[in-house]
Amino acid sequence: MEAWWEGVQKGFYQTFILKDNYMYFLKGIRITLLVTVLALILGVILGVLVAVVRSAHDQQPEKKRGLLLRVIDGICKFYLTVVRGTPMMVQLLIMWFVIWPALFPGSVRATDGNLIRCAVLAFGINSGAYVAEIVRSGIMSIDKGQMEAGRSLGLNYVSTMRYIIIPQAFKNVLPALGNELITLLKETSIVTVIGLKDLTKGAMIIQANTYQALVPFLAIAVMYLALVMLLSWLLGKMERRLRQSDIR
Amino acid sequence: MIYVKDLSKSFGDNQVISHIDAHIEPGEKVVIVGPSGSGKSTFLRCLNLLEQPDGGTITFDGEEITGPSVDINKVRRHMGMVFQHFNLFANLTVKKNIMLAPVQLKLMSKAEAEEEAMRLLRLVNLEDKADVYPIQLSGGQKQRIAIVRSLAMNPKVMLFDEPTSALDPEMVGEVLELMKQLARDGMTMVVVTHEMGFAREVGTRVIFMDEGVIKEENTPREFFENPRDPRLKDFLSKIL
């Protein structure tokens, strides 16, 4: 028992204090959060756009659907199928090793900046697909009288969506979006496969340098948990604020 | 003001409206009654193209609104619509419900719209509700606000789709009172309703619809005292 305890203490020292190793965690948290938040923003923008297209298509009677709407809806469906049907890690590898060099041949060096930008793009596109279906379910949940009232006043489809439907849909799907945010935060740990030094990579580097496993991996588990709890708390606050219009 | 010619509409195999002709003059208060499923709501909703007719034409203010390349959003600005279930915007306060369309369509500045909203709210004695959300209102209050929300657009005609059918009995009066006041002020109105008292008192013409066609139309007095159509006689005997 005593020997075990000494081992833990040594692990603690080597994990955090030796050679300022704690910096791996601080920098890692920064990168993990940065990728998560930026990817979420990109995901929400993409997701809302796709959701609006998909619901516009589904709400129109069949003979009134324009060719353009059909084509864009087809593209959206293709995007949803591919992104939701392939593993995130594969998407990330394809993005970094195939698409990124083709798009930005000047930015292929594995610098933190390039890797972060690439990861944000890959995770944003991935998250967008899930957000799209979440937001679409929110749009579908709004009584169609709300759309009719908006249109009857002379507002067009897009304005009614923007000022009436989306705000209400957003409020209804906030718990599901929170779930997506939490999933996203944890999923970013796979950026280690392209070599981005996020929180998980930090622990792996420390393990490689010190042969310690218990303390570094438990430490990042606790850190992820703390981040998730923090996010849940923030989301709860936001939800209460948005629920203002539901208080009788 | 509104000419309807040979209007038809079906949902799938169900022909809801078949070949209706109608004409609504400025200042008229046309009341449409009929059994449920007779197509009266669908007819009303066709007038501002919330339902797309399958056949026939509707002309509003000299413009054929069923034609191609008509900006229906522009047309709808001049046709207010009041719904059975009020359809106040749940995410906006009462005042913002009224202000939204005039401001977004750039017909008024924010300040003008706010002033107009408050004027309209005073008109229905609800100025103290300006900053509450619709969920906090009673049905009658919601419907009165829905009516003034339409009025804020300064419509040339108001369409009412069973405006009192979802209300508690004691709230029907306050909504009908507001509609009567509108009628007195000269608003052109098309009202689908089950309120026969309103039809008799306010209507200038009453239309009876059944099975997607207009079976009878007449002045309220003739309509209620000398019904000719057998289905109408049957209908009136059941509800009066």
CSV table of C-alpha atoms in Angstrom, one decimal:
chain,number,residue,atom,x,y,z
A,1,MET,CA,0.0,0.0,0.0
A,2,GLU,CA,2.8,2.4,1.0
A,3,ALA,CA,4.7,1.6,-2.1
A,4,TRP,CA,1.7,2.2,-4.3
A,5,TRP,CA,1.1,5.6,-2.6
A,6,GLU,CA,4.7,6.5,-3.2
A,7,GLY,CA,4.3,5.5,-6.9
A,8,VAL,CA,1.2,7.8,-7.2
A,9,GLN,CA,3.1,10.7,-5.6
A,10,LYS,CA,6.0,10.1,-8.0
A,11,GLY,CA,3.5,10.0,-10.9
A,12,PHE,CA,2.1,13.3,-9.7
A,13,TYR,CA,5.5,14.9,-9.6
A,14,GLN,CA,6.5,13.6,-13.0
A,15,THR,CA,3.2,14.4,-14.6
A,16,PHE,CA,2.7,18.0,-13.5
A,17,ILE,CA,5.9,19.4,-12.0
A,18,LEU,CA,8.9,17.8,-13.8
A,19,LYS,CA,10.0,20.1,-16.7
A,20,ASP,CA,6.9,22.2,-16.3
A,21,ASN,CA,4.8,19.3,-17.7
A,22,TYR,CA,1.6,21.0,-16.5
A,23,MET,CA,2.0,23.3,-19.5
A,24,TYR,CA,0.9,20.4,-21.8
A,25,PHE,CA,-2.4,20.3,-20.0
A,26,LEU,CA,-2.9,24.1,-20.1
A,27,LYS,CA,-2.1,24.4,-23.7
A,28,GLY,CA,-4.1,21.2,-24.4
A,29,ILE,CA,-7.2,22.6,-22.8
A,30,ARG,CA,-6.8,25.8,-24.7
A,31,ILE,CA,-6.6,23.9,-28.0
A,32,THR,CA,-9.4,21.5,-27.1
A,33,LEU,CA,-11.7,24.4,-26.2
A,34,LEU,CA,-10.7,26.4,-29.2
A,35,VAL,CA,-11.4,23.6,-31.7
A,36,THR,CA,-14.7,22.7,-29.9
A,37,VAL,CA,-16.1,26.3,-29.8
A,38,LEU,CA,-15.1,27.2,-33.4
A,39,ALA,CA,-16.4,23.9,-34.7
A,40,LEU,CA,-19.6,24.4,-32.9
A,41,ILE,CA,-20.1,27.9,-34.4
A,42,LEU,CA,-19.4,26.5,-37.9
A,43,GLY,CA,-21.6,23.5,-37.2
A,44,VAL,CA,-24.6,25.6,-36.0
A,45,ILE,CA,-24.3,27.9,-39.0
A,46,LEU,CA,-24.1,24.9,-41.4
A,47,GLY,CA,-26.8,23.0,-39.5
A,48,VAL,CA,-29.3,25.8,-39.5
A,49,LEU,CA,-28.9,26.5,-43.2
A,50,VAL,CA,-29.3,22.8,-44.0
A,51,ALA,CA,-32.3,22.5,-41.7
A,52,VAL,CA,-34.0,25.4,-43.3
A,53,VAL,CA,-33.4,24.0,-46.8
A,54,ARG,CA,-34.6,20.6,-45.7
A,55,SER,CA,-37.8,21.9,-44.0
A,56,ALA,CA,-38.5,24.4,-46.8
A,57,HIS,CA,-38.4,21.4,-49.2
A,58,ASP,CA,-40.6,19.2,-47.0
A,59,GLN,CA,-43.2,21.8,-46.2
A,60,GLN,CA,-43.7,22.8,-49.8
A,61,PRO,CA,-46.4,20.9,-51.6
A,62,GLU,CA,-44.8,18.7,-54.2
A,63,LYS,CA,-45.8,20.6,-57.3
A,64,LYS,CA,-44.7,23.9,-55.9
A,65,ARG,CA,-41.0,22.8,-55.3
A,66,GLY,CA,-38.7,24.7,-57.6
A,67,LEU,CA,-35.9,22.9,-59.4
A,68,LEU,CA,-33.3,24.9,-57.4
A,69,LEU,CA,-34.9,23.8,-54.1
A,70,ARG,CA,-34.9,20.2,-55.2
A,71,VAL,CA,-31.2,20.3,-56.2
A,72,ILE,CA,-30.1,22.1,-53.0
A,73,ASP,CA,-32.2,19.6,-50.9
A,74,GLY,CA,-30.5,16.7,-52.8
A,75,ILE,CA,-27.1,18.1,-51.9
A,76,CYS,CA,-28.1,18.5,-48.3
A,77,LYS,CA,-29.4,15.0,-48.1
A,78,PHE,CA,-26.1,13.7,-49.6
A,79,TYR,CA,-24.1,15.7,-47.1
A,80,LEU,CA,-26.2,14.3,-44.2
A,81,THR,CA,-25.8,10.7,-45.4
A,82,VAL,CA,-22.1,10.9,-46.0
A,83,VAL,CA,-21.2,12.7,-42.8
A,84,ARG,CA,-23.4,10.7,-40.5
A,85,GLY,CA,-22.5,7.5,-42.2
A,86,THR,CA,-18.7,7.6,-41.9
A,87,PRO,CA,-16.5,7.7,-38.7
A,88,MET,CA,-15.3,11.1,-37.5
A,89,MET,CA,-11.7,9.9,-37.4
A,90,VAL,CA,-11.8,8.9,-41.0
A,91,GLN,CA,-13.3,12.2,-41.9
A,92,LEU,CA,-10.5,14.0,-40.0
A,93,LEU,CA,-7.8,11.9,-41.8
A,94,ILE,CA,-9.3,12.6,-45.2
A,95,MET,CA,-9.6,16.3,-44.4
A,96,TRP,CA,-6.0,16.7,-43.3
A,97,PHE,CA,-4.2,14.4,-45.7
A,98,VAL,CA,-6.4,14.7,-48.8
A,99,ILE,CA,-8.8,17.7,-48.9
A,100,TRP,CA,-6.7,20.2,-47.0
A,101,PRO,CA,-3.5,19.9,-49.3
A,102,ALA,CA,-5.8,20.1,-52.3
A,103,LEU,CA,-7.5,23.3,-51.0
A,104,PHE,CA,-4.6,25.0,-49.4
A,105,PRO,CA,-1.3,23.6,-50.8
A,106,GLY,CA,0.6,26.4,-49.0
A,107,SER,CA,-0.6,25.3,-45.6
A,108,VAL,CA,0.3,21.7,-45.3
A,109,ARG,CA,3.0,22.0,-42.7
A,110,ALA,CA,1.8,20.5,-39.4
A,111,THR,CA,1.9,23.7,-37.4
A,112,ASP,CA,-0.6,24.2,-34.6
A,113,GLY,CA,-2.3,26.9,-36.6
A,114,ASN,CA,-2.8,24.7,-39.7
A,115,LEU,CA,-3.9,21.7,-37.7
A,116,ILE,CA,-6.4,23.8,-35.7
A,117,ARG,CA,-7.9,25.3,-38.8
A,118,CYS,CA,-8.2,21.9,-40.4
A,119,ALA,CA,-9.6,20.3,-37.3
A,120,VAL,CA,-12.2,23.1,-37.0
A,121,LEU,CA,-13.3,22.6,-40.6
A,122,ALA,CA,-13.5,18.8,-40.2
A,123,PHE,CA,-15.4,18.9,-36.9
A,124,GLY,CA,-17.6,21.8,-38.0
A,125,ILE,CA,-18.7,19.9,-41.1
A,126,ASN,CA,-19.3,16.8,-39.0
A,127,SER,CA,-21.2,18.6,-36.3
A,128,GLY,CA,-23.3,20.6,-38.9
A,129,ALA,CA,-24.9,17.3,-40.0
A,130,TYR,CA,-26.1,16.4,-36.5
A,131,VAL,CA,-27.1,20.0,-35.7
A,132,ALA,CA,-29.1,20.1,-38.9
A,133,GLU,CA,-31.2,17.2,-37.9
A,134,ILE,CA,-31.6,18.6,-34.4
A,135,VAL,CA,-32.7,22.0,-35.7
A,136,ARG,CA,-35.0,20.4,-38.3
A,137,SER,CA,-36.8,18.5,-35.5
A,138,GLY,CA,-37.1,21.9,-33.7
A,139,ILE,CA,-38.6,23.6,-36.8
A,140,MET,CA,-41.0,20.7,-37.3
A,141,SER,CA,-42.1,21.0,-33.7
A,142,ILE,CA,-43.4,24.6,-34.1
A,143,ASP,CA,-47.1,24.9,-34.8
A,144,LYS,CA,-47.7,25.7,-38.5
A,145,GLY,CA,-50.0,28.5,-37.4
A,146,GLN,CA,-46.9,30.5,-36.5
A,147,MET,CA,-45.7,30.3,-40.1
A,148,GLU,CA,-49.2,31.1,-41.5
A,149,ALA,CA,-49.5,34.1,-39.2
A,150,GLY,CA,-46.2,35.5,-40.4
A,151,ARG,CA,-47.0,34.9,-44.0
A,152,SER,CA,-50.5,36.3,-43.7
A,153,LEU,CA,-48.9,39.6,-42.6
A,154,GLY,CA,-46.9,39.8,-45.7
A,155,LEU,CA,-43.6,38.5,-44.3
A,156,ASN,CA,-41.7,36.2,-46.7
A,157,TYR,CA,-40.7,32.7,-45.9
A,158,VAL,CA,-37.1,33.6,-44.9
A,159,SER,CA,-38.1,36.5,-42.6
A,160,THR,CA,-40.8,34.4,-40.9
A,161,MET,CA,-38.2,31.6,-40.4
A,162,ARG,CA,-35.7,34.1,-39.0
A,163,TYR,CA,-37.8,36.1,-36.6
A,164,ILE,CA,-40.5,33.6,-35.6
A,165,ILE,CA,-39.7,29.9,-36.3
A,166,ILE,CA,-36.0,29.6,-35.7
A,167,PRO,CA,-36.0,31.4,-32.3
A,168,GLN,CA,-38.7,29.1,-31.0
A,169,ALA,CA,-37.2,26.0,-32.6
A,170,PHE,CA,-33.8,26.9,-31.1
A,171,LYS,CA,-35.3,27.2,-27.6
A,172,ASN,CA,-37.0,23.8,-28.0
A,173,VAL,CA,-33.8,22.0,-29.2
A,174,LEU,CA,-31.4,23.7,-26.8
A,175,PRO,CA,-31.0,20.5,-24.6
A,176,ALA,CA,-30.3,18.4,-27.7
A,177,LEU,CA,-27.8,21.0,-28.9
A,178,GLY,CA,-26.1,20.9,-25.5
A,179,ASN,CA,-25.8,17.2,-25.9
A,180,GLU,CA,-24.1,17.8,-29.3
A,181,LEU,CA,-21.7,20.3,-27.8
A,182,ILE,CA,-20.7,17.9,-25.1
A,183,THR,CA,-20.2,15.1,-27.6
A,184,LEU,CA,-18.2,17.4,-29.8
A,185,LEU,CA,-15.9,18.4,-26.9
A,186,LYS,CA,-15.1,14.8,-26.1
A,187,GLU,CA,-14.8,13.8,-29.8
A,188,THR,CA,-12.1,16.4,-30.4
A,189,SER,CA,-9.7,14.1,-28.5
A,190,ILE,CA,-9.3,12.3,-31.8
A,191,VAL,CA,-7.4,15.2,-33.3
A,192,THR,CA,-4.4,13.4,-31.8
A,193,VAL,CA,-4.4,11.2,-35.0
A,194,ILE,CA,-3.3,14.2,-37.1
A,195,GLY,CA,-0.8,15.3,-34.4
A,196,LEU,CA,-2.6,18.3,-32.9
A,197,LYS,CA,-1.5,18.8,-29.3
A,198,ASP,CA,-4.8,18.9,-27.6
A,199,LEU,CA,-5.5,17.8,-24.0
A,200,THR,CA,-5.4,14.1,-24.9
A,201,LYS,CA,-2.2,14.4,-26.9
A,202,GLY,CA,-0.6,16.2,-23.9
A,203,ALA,CA,-1.2,13.2,-21.7
A,204,MET,CA,0.1,10.9,-24.3
A,205,ILE,CA,3.3,12.9,-24.6
A,206,ILE,CA,3.8,12.9,-20.9
A,207,GLN,CA,3.3,9.2,-20.8
A,208,ALA,CA,5.9,8.7,-23.5
A,209,ASN,CA,8.4,10.9,-21.6
A,210,THR,CA,7.8,9.6,-18.1
A,211,TYR,CA,6.3,6.1,-18.5
A,212,GLN,CA,3.5,7.3,-16.2
A,213,ALA,CA,0.0,6.3,-17.3
A,214,LEU,CA,-2.3,6.4,-14.2
A,215,VAL,CA,-1.9,10.1,-13.2
A,216,PRO,CA,-1.8,11.7,-16.7
A,217,PHE,CA,-4.8,9.8,-18.1
A,218,LEU,CA,-6.9,10.1,-14.9
A,219,ALA,CA,-6.0,13.8,-14.8
A,220,ILE,CA,-7.3,14.5,-18.3
A,221,ALA,CA,-10.4,12.4,-17.6
A,222,VAL,CA,-11.1,14.7,-14.7
A,223,MET,CA,-10.4,17.8,-16.8
A,224,TYR,CA,-12.8,16.6,-19.5
A,225,LEU,CA,-15.4,16.0,-16.9
A,226,ALA,CA,-14.9,19.4,-15.4
A,227,LEU,CA,-15.2,21.1,-18.8
A,228,VAL,CA,-18.4,19.2,-19.6
A,229,MET,CA,-19.9,20.1,-16.2
A,230,LEU,CA,-18.9,23.7,-16.8
A,231,LEU,CA,-20.6,23.7,-20.2
A,232,SER,CA,-23.7,22.0,-18.9
A,233,TRP,CA,-24.0,24.7,-16.2
A,234,LEU,CA,-23.7,27.4,-18.8
A,235,LEU,CA,-26.2,25.8,-21.1
A,236,GLY,CA,-28.6,25.5,-18.2
A,237,LYS,CA,-28.3,29.2,-17.5
A,238,MET,CA,-28.9,30.0,-21.2
A,239,GLU,CA,-32.0,27.7,-21.3
A,240,ARG,CA,-33.5,29.5,-18.3
A,241,ARG,CA,-33.0,32.8,-20.1
A,242,LEU,CA,-34.6,31.6,-23.3
A,243,ARG,CA,-37.6,30.1,-21.4
A,244,GLN,CA,-38.6,33.6,-20.4
A,245,SER,CA,-41.5,33.6,-22.9
A,246,ASP,CA,-42.9,30.4,-21.3
A,247,ILE,CA,-43.4,31.7,-17.9
A,248,ARG,CA,-47.1,32.2,-17.1
B,1,MET,CA,-62.7,44.3,-54.4
B,2,ILE,CA,-62.3,40.5,-54.5
B,3,TYR,CA,-63.6,38.6,-57.5
B,4,VAL,CA,-63.5,34.8,-57.3
B,5,LYS,CA,-64.1,32.9,-60.5
B,6,ASP,CA,-64.5,29.2,-60.8
B,7,LEU,CA,-62.4,28.4,-57.8
B,8,SER,CA,-61.6,24.8,-57.0
B,9,LYS,CA,-59.4,23.1,-54.5
B,10,SER,CA,-58.9,19.5,-53.5
B,11,PHE,CA,-56.7,17.8,-51.0
B,12,GLY,CA,-55.8,14.5,-52.6
B,13,ASP,CA,-59.0,12.9,-53.8
B,14,ASN,CA,-61.1,15.0,-51.6
B,15,GLN,CA,-62.6,17.9,-53.6
B,16,VAL,CA,-63.1,20.6,-50.9
B,17,ILE,CA,-64.2,23.5,-53.1
B,18,SER,CA,-65.7,23.0,-56.5
B,19,HIS,CA,-66.2,25.8,-59.0
B,20,ILE,CA,-67.1,28.7,-56.7
B,21,ASP,CA,-67.9,32.2,-58.0
B,22,ALA,CA,-68.1,35.0,-55.5
B,23,HIS,CA,-67.6,38.7,-55.3
B,24,ILE,CA,-66.9,40.9,-52.3
B,25,GLU,CA,-67.5,44.6,-52.6
B,26,PRO,CA,-65.7,47.2,-50.6
B,27,GLY,CA,-67.3,47.9,-47.3
B,28,GLU,CA,-69.2,44.6,-47.3
B,29,LYS,CA,-69.3,42.3,-44.3
B,30,VAL,CA,-69.7,38.9,-45.8
B,31,VAL,CA,-70.4,36.1,-43.3
B,32,ILE,CA,-69.8,32.5,-44.4
B,33,VAL,CA,-71.6,29.7,-42.5
B,34,GLY,CA,-72.0,26.0,-43.0
B,35,PRO,CA,-71.4,22.6,-41.5
B,36,SER,CA,-67.9,21.6,-40.7
B,37,GLY,CA,-66.1,20.1,-43.7
B,38,SER,CA,-68.1,22.3,-46.1
B,39,GLY,CA,-65.0,24.0,-47.3
B,40,LYS,CA,-65.7,27.4,-45.8
B,41,SER,CA,-62.3,27.8,-44.1
B,42,THR,CA,-60.5,26.5,-47.1
B,43,PHE,CA,-62.3,29.0,-49.3
B,44,LEU,CA,-61.3,31.8,-46.9
B,45,ARG,CA,-57.7,30.6,-46.9
B,46,CYS,CA,-57.6,30.6,-50.7
B,47,LEU,CA,-58.5,34.3,-50.7
B,48,ASN,CA,-55.0,35.2,-49.4
B,49,LEU,CA,-53.4,32.1,-50.9
B,50,LEU,CA,-52.6,30.3,-47.7
B,51,GLU,CA,-54.1,27.5,-49.7
B,52,GLN,CA,-53.0,27.3,-53.3
B,53,PRO,CA,-56.2,26.8,-55.4
B,54,ASP,CA,-56.1,24.1,-58.1
B,55,GLY,CA,-58.3,26.0,-60.5
B,56,GLY,CA,-60.0,29.3,-61.1
B,57,THR,CA,-58.9,32.8,-60.5
B,58,ILE,CA,-59.0,35.4,-57.7
B,59,THR,CA,-58.7,39.0,-58.5
B,60,PHE,CA,-58.0,41.5,-55.7
B,61,ASP,CA,-58.0,45.2,-56.3
B,62,GLY,CA,-57.7,44.7,-60.0
B,63,GLU,CA,-54.8,42.3,-59.8
B,64,GLU,CA,-55.1,38.6,-60.6
B,65,ILE,CA,-53.4,37.2,-57.5
B,66,THR,CA,-53.6,33.6,-58.7
B,67,GLY,CA,-51.6,34.5,-61.8
B,68,PRO,CA,-47.9,33.7,-62.2
B,69,SER,CA,-45.3,36.3,-61.2
B,70,VAL,CA,-47.5,37.9,-58.5
B,71,ASP,CA,-45.7,38.9,-55.4
B,72,ILE,CA,-48.0,37.3,-53.0
B,73,ASN,CA,-46.2,38.9,-50.0
B,74,LYS,CA,-47.1,42.3,-51.3
B,75,VAL,CA,-50.8,41.3,-51.8
B,76,ARG,CA,-51.0,39.8,-48.3
B,77,ARG,CA,-50.0,43.1,-46.7
B,78,HIS,CA,-53.4,44.4,-47.7
B,79,MET,CA,-55.4,41.4,-46.4
B,80,GLY,CA,-55.4,40.9,-42.7
B,81,MET,CA,-56.1,37.5,-41.4
B,82,VAL,CA,-57.4,36.3,-38.0
B,83,PHE,CA,-57.1,32.7,-37.1
B,84,GLN,CA,-59.1,30.4,-34.9
B,85,HIS,CA,-56.1,29.7,-32.8
B,86,PHE,CA,-54.9,33.3,-32.7
B,87,ASN,CA,-51.3,32.4,-33.8
B,88,LEU,CA,-49.6,35.1,-31.8
B,89,PHE,CA,-45.9,34.8,-32.1
B,90,ALA,CA,-45.0,32.9,-29.0
B,91,ASN,CA,-41.4,34.2,-28.8
B,92,LEU,CA,-42.3,37.9,-28.9
B,93,THR,CA,-44.0,40.2,-26.5
B,94,VAL,CA,-47.4,41.6,-27.4
B,95,LYS,CA,-46.0,44.9,-28.5
B,96,LYS,CA,-43.4,43.2,-30.7
B,97,ASN,CA,-46.0,40.9,-32.2
B,98,ILE,CA,-47.7,44.1,-33.5
B,99,MET,CA,-44.6,45.8,-34.5
B,100,LEU,CA,-42.8,43.0,-36.3
B,101,ALA,CA,-44.4,43.1,-39.8
B,102,PRO,CA,-44.6,46.9,-40.2
B,103,VAL,CA,-41.0,47.3,-39.2
B,104,GLN,CA,-39.5,44.3,-41.1
B,105,LEU,CA,-41.4,45.4,-44.2
B,106,LYS,CA,-40.0,48.9,-43.8
B,107,LEU,CA,-43.5,50.4,-43.7
B,108,MET,CA,-42.8,52.2,-40.4
B,109,SER,CA,-39.8,53.1,-38.4
B,110,LYS,CA,-39.4,51.4,-35.0
B,111,ALA,CA,-40.6,54.4,-33.2
B,112,GLU,CA,-43.6,54.9,-35.4
B,113,ALA,CA,-44.5,51.2,-35.1
B,114,GLU,CA,-44.2,51.3,-31.4
B,115,GLU,CA,-46.5,54.4,-31.2
B,116,GLU,CA,-49.0,52.6,-33.5
B,117,ALA,CA,-48.8,49.5,-31.4
B,118,MET,CA,-49.6,51.4,-28.3
B,119,ARG,CA,-52.4,53.2,-30.0
B,120,LEU,CA,-53.9,49.9,-31.1
B,121,LEU,CA,-53.5,48.4,-27.7
B,122,ARG,CA,-55.3,51.3,-26.1
B,123,LEU,CA,-58.1,50.8,-28.6
B,124,VAL,CA,-58.6,47.3,-27.2
B,125,ASN,CA,-57.9,48.3,-23.6
B,126,LEU,CA,-54.8,46.1,-23.4
B,127,GLU,CA,-52.0,48.7,-23.1
B,128,ASP,CA,-50.9,47.2,-19.8
B,129,LYS,CA,-50.2,43.9,-21.6
B,130,ALA,CA,-47.7,45.5,-24.1
B,131,ASP,CA,-44.6,43.8,-22.6
B,132,VAL,CA,-46.0,40.4,-21.6
B,133,TYR,CA,-45.7,37.3,-23.7
B,134,PRO,CA,-48.8,35.7,-25.4
B,135,ILE,CA,-48.8,32.7,-23.0
B,136,GLN,CA,-49.8,35.0,-20.1
B,137,LEU,CA,-53.0,36.2,-21.9
B,138,SER,CA,-56.5,34.8,-21.9
B,139,GLY,CA,-57.9,33.5,-25.2
B,140,GLY,CA,-60.1,36.6,-25.6
B,141,GLN,CA,-57.1,38.9,-25.0
B,142,LYS,CA,-55.0,36.9,-27.5
B,143,GLN,CA,-57.6,37.2,-30.2
B,144,ARG,CA,-58.1,40.9,-29.7
B,145,ILE,CA,-54.4,41.4,-30.0
B,146,ALA,CA,-54.3,39.1,-33.1
B,147,ILE,CA,-56.9,41.4,-34.6
B,148,VAL,CA,-55.0,44.6,-33.9
B,149,ARG,CA,-51.8,43.0,-35.1
B,150,SER,CA,-53.5,42.7,-38.5
B,151,LEU,CA,-54.8,46.2,-38.3
B,152,ALA,CA,-51.3,47.5,-37.8
B,153,MET,CA,-50.7,46.7,-41.5
B,154,ASN,CA,-53.6,48.9,-42.5
B,155,PRO,CA,-55.4,46.2,-44.5
B,156,LYS,CA,-58.1,46.9,-47.1
B,157,VAL,CA,-59.9,43.7,-46.1
B,158,MET,CA,-59.9,41.5,-43.1
B,159,LEU,CA,-60.4,37.7,-43.2
B,160,PHE,CA,-61.7,36.0,-40.1
B,161,ASP,CA,-61.4,32.2,-39.8
B,162,GLU,CA,-63.7,31.1,-37.0
B,163,PRO,CA,-62.3,33.8,-34.7
B,164,THR,CA,-64.4,32.8,-31.7
B,165,SER,CA,-64.5,29.0,-32.0
B,166,ALA,CA,-61.6,28.4,-29.7
B,167,LEU,CA,-62.7,30.8,-27.0
B,168,ASP,CA,-64.3,30.2,-23.7
B,169,PRO,CA,-68.0,31.3,-23.9
B,170,GLU,CA,-67.5,34.3,-21.7
B,171,MET,CA,-64.7,35.6,-23.9
B,172,VAL,CA,-66.6,35.4,-27.2
B,173,GLY,CA,-68.4,38.7,-26.4
B,174,GLU,CA,-65.3,40.8,-26.2
B,175,VAL,CA,-63.9,39.6,-29.5
B,176,LEU,CA,-67.3,40.0,-31.3
B,177,GLU,CA,-67.6,43.5,-29.8
B,178,LEU,CA,-64.2,44.5,-31.4
B,179,MET,CA,-65.3,43.0,-34.7
B,180,LYS,CA,-68.5,45.0,-34.6
B,181,GLN,CA,-66.5,48.1,-33.9
B,182,LEU,CA,-64.4,47.3,-37.0
B,183,ALA,CA,-67.5,46.8,-39.0
B,184,ARG,CA,-68.9,50.2,-37.9
B,185,ASP,CA,-65.6,51.8,-38.9
B,186,GLY,CA,-66.2,50.6,-42.5
B,187,MET,CA,-63.8,47.7,-42.7
B,188,THR,CA,-64.4,45.2,-45.5
B,189,MET,CA,-64.8,41.9,-43.8
B,190,VAL,CA,-65.1,38.2,-44.7
B,191,VAL,CA,-66.0,36.1,-41.7
B,192,VAL,CA,-66.3,32.4,-41.3
B,193,THR,CA,-68.2,31.8,-38.1
B,194,HIS,CA,-70.7,29.8,-36.2
B,195,GLU,CA,-72.0,32.9,-34.5
B,196,MET,CA,-75.4,33.3,-36.1
B,197,GLY,CA,-76.1,36.4,-33.9
B,198,PHE,CA,-73.1,38.1,-35.4
B,199,ALA,CA,-74.1,37.1,-38.9
B,200,ARG,CA,-77.6,38.5,-38.4
B,201,GLU,CA,-76.5,41.7,-36.7
B,202,VAL,CA,-73.3,42.7,-38.5
B,203,GLY,CA,-73.4,40.8,-41.8
B,204,THR,CA,-74.5,42.6,-45.0
B,205,ARG,CA,-74.6,39.3,-46.8
B,206,VAL,CA,-74.6,35.7,-45.5
B,207,ILE,CA,-73.3,32.8,-47.5
B,208,PHE,CA,-74.2,29.2,-46.8
B,209,MET,CA,-71.6,26.7,-48.0
B,210,ASP,CA,-72.0,22.9,-48.1
B,211,GLU,CA,-70.0,20.2,-49.9
B,212,GLY,CA,-67.7,22.8,-51.4
B,213,VAL,CA,-70.3,24.9,-53.1
B,214,ILE,CA,-72.3,28.0,-52.2
B,215,LYS,CA,-75.8,26.7,-51.7
B,216,GLU,CA,-77.4,30.0,-50.8
B,217,GLU,CA,-76.5,33.6,-50.3
B,218,ASN,CA,-78.7,36.4,-49.2
B,219,THR,CA,-79.2,39.4,-46.9
B,220,PRO,CA,-79.2,38.3,-43.3
B,221,ARG,CA,-82.9,38.9,-42.9
B,222,GLU,CA,-83.9,36.8,-46.0
B,223,PHE,CA,-81.2,34.2,-45.2
B,224,PHE,CA,-82.6,33.5,-41.7
B,225,GLU,CA,-86.3,34.1,-42.2
B,226,ASN,CA,-86.8,32.6,-45.7
B,227,PRO,CA,-84.2,30.0,-46.3
B,228,ARG,CA,-84.8,28.2,-49.6
B,229,ASP,CA,-82.2,25.6,-49.9
B,230,PRO,CA,-83.3,22.4,-48.1
B,231,ARG,CA,-79.9,21.7,-46.6
B,232,LEU,CA,-79.8,25.3,-45.3
B,233,LYS,CA,-83.3,24.8,-43.7
B,234,ASP,CA,-82.0,21.7,-42.1
B,235,PHE,CA,-78.8,23.4,-40.9
B,236,LEU,CA,-80.7,26.4,-39.4
B,237,SER,CA,-83.2,24.2,-37.7
B,238,LYS,CA,-80.4,22.4,-35.9
B,239,ILE,CA,-78.5,25.4,-34.7
B,240,LEU,CA,-81.2,28.1,-34.0
